[in-house]
Amino acid sequence: LPKLNVMTAQKIAMEKGVPAADFNLIERRLKVCSGCLYFNKEKESCGRCGCALVAKIGKARESCPTGQW
């Protein structure tokens, strides 16, 4: 898995004032993203939407641009 961690993802969401995803959901998203064709390992970002993964996976209301979560 990437160097990203669940606590950081959740913290970023809370700092932005949006509902944070729970730990289990973030872990599931992280596993899906890290195995995805569009995952940019060097930048730890989504190659499809360009989002930094740590910011996207921690937000409860976010969704995958390819429909994987």
Coordinates of C-alpha atoms in Angstrom, one line a residue:
L1 CA 0.0 0.0 0.0
P2 CA 1.1 3.6 -0.4
K3 CA 2.7 5.6 2.4
L4 CA -0.6 7.3 3.0
N5 CA -2.3 6.6 6.3
V6 CA -5.8 6.5 7.5
M7 CA -5.3 9.1 10.3
T8 CA -3.9 11.7 7.9
A9 CA -6.7 11.2 5.4
Q10 CA -9.3 11.6 8.1
K11 CA -7.6 14.7 9.6
I12 CA -7.5 16.4 6.2
A13 CA -11.2 15.9 5.7
M14 CA -12.0 17.4 9.2
E15 CA -9.7 20.3 8.6
K16 CA -11.6 21.1 5.4
G17 CA -14.9 21.1 7.4
V18 CA -16.4 18.2 5.5
P19 CA -17.7 14.9 6.9
A20 CA -14.8 12.4 7.3
A21 CA -15.0 8.8 6.3
D22 CA -14.5 6.2 9.0
F23 CA -11.3 4.2 9.3
N24 CA -12.6 1.1 7.6
L25 CA -13.9 2.9 4.6
I26 CA -10.6 4.8 4.2
E27 CA -8.7 1.5 4.3
R28 CA -11.0 -0.1 1.7
R29 CA -10.6 2.9 -0.6
L30 CA -6.9 2.9 -0.2
K31 CA -6.6 -0.7 -1.1
V32 CA -8.8 -0.2 -4.2
C33 CA -6.9 2.9 -5.3
S34 CA -3.5 1.4 -4.8
G35 CA -4.4 -1.5 -7.1
C36 CA -6.0 0.8 -9.8
L37 CA -4.6 1.3 -13.3
Y38 CA -4.9 5.1 -12.8
F39 CA -3.1 5.2 -9.4
N40 CA 0.1 7.4 -9.7
K41 CA 2.4 5.8 -7.2
E42 CA 5.0 8.5 -7.3
K43 CA 2.6 11.3 -6.7
E44 CA 0.1 9.2 -4.6
S45 CA -2.7 10.7 -6.7
C46 CA -5.4 9.6 -9.0
G47 CA -4.4 9.8 -12.6
R48 CA -8.0 10.0 -13.7
C49 CA -9.2 13.0 -11.7
G50 CA -5.8 14.4 -10.5
C51 CA -6.8 14.4 -6.8
A52 CA -4.2 13.8 -4.1
L53 CA -5.3 10.4 -2.8
V54 CA -4.9 11.4 0.9
A55 CA -7.3 14.3 0.5
K56 CA -9.9 12.3 -1.5
I57 CA -10.2 9.0 0.4
G58 CA -10.8 10.7 3.7
K59 CA -13.9 12.6 2.7
A60 CA -17.1 10.6 3.4
R61 CA -19.0 12.0 0.4
E62 CA -16.2 11.6 -2.2
S63 CA -16.4 9.0 -5.0
C64 CA -14.1 7.3 -7.3
P65 CA -14.1 8.8 -10.9
T66 CA -14.1 5.3 -12.3
G67 CA -16.9 4.1 -10.0
Q68 CA -14.8 1.6 -8.0
W69 CA -16.0 3.1 -4.7

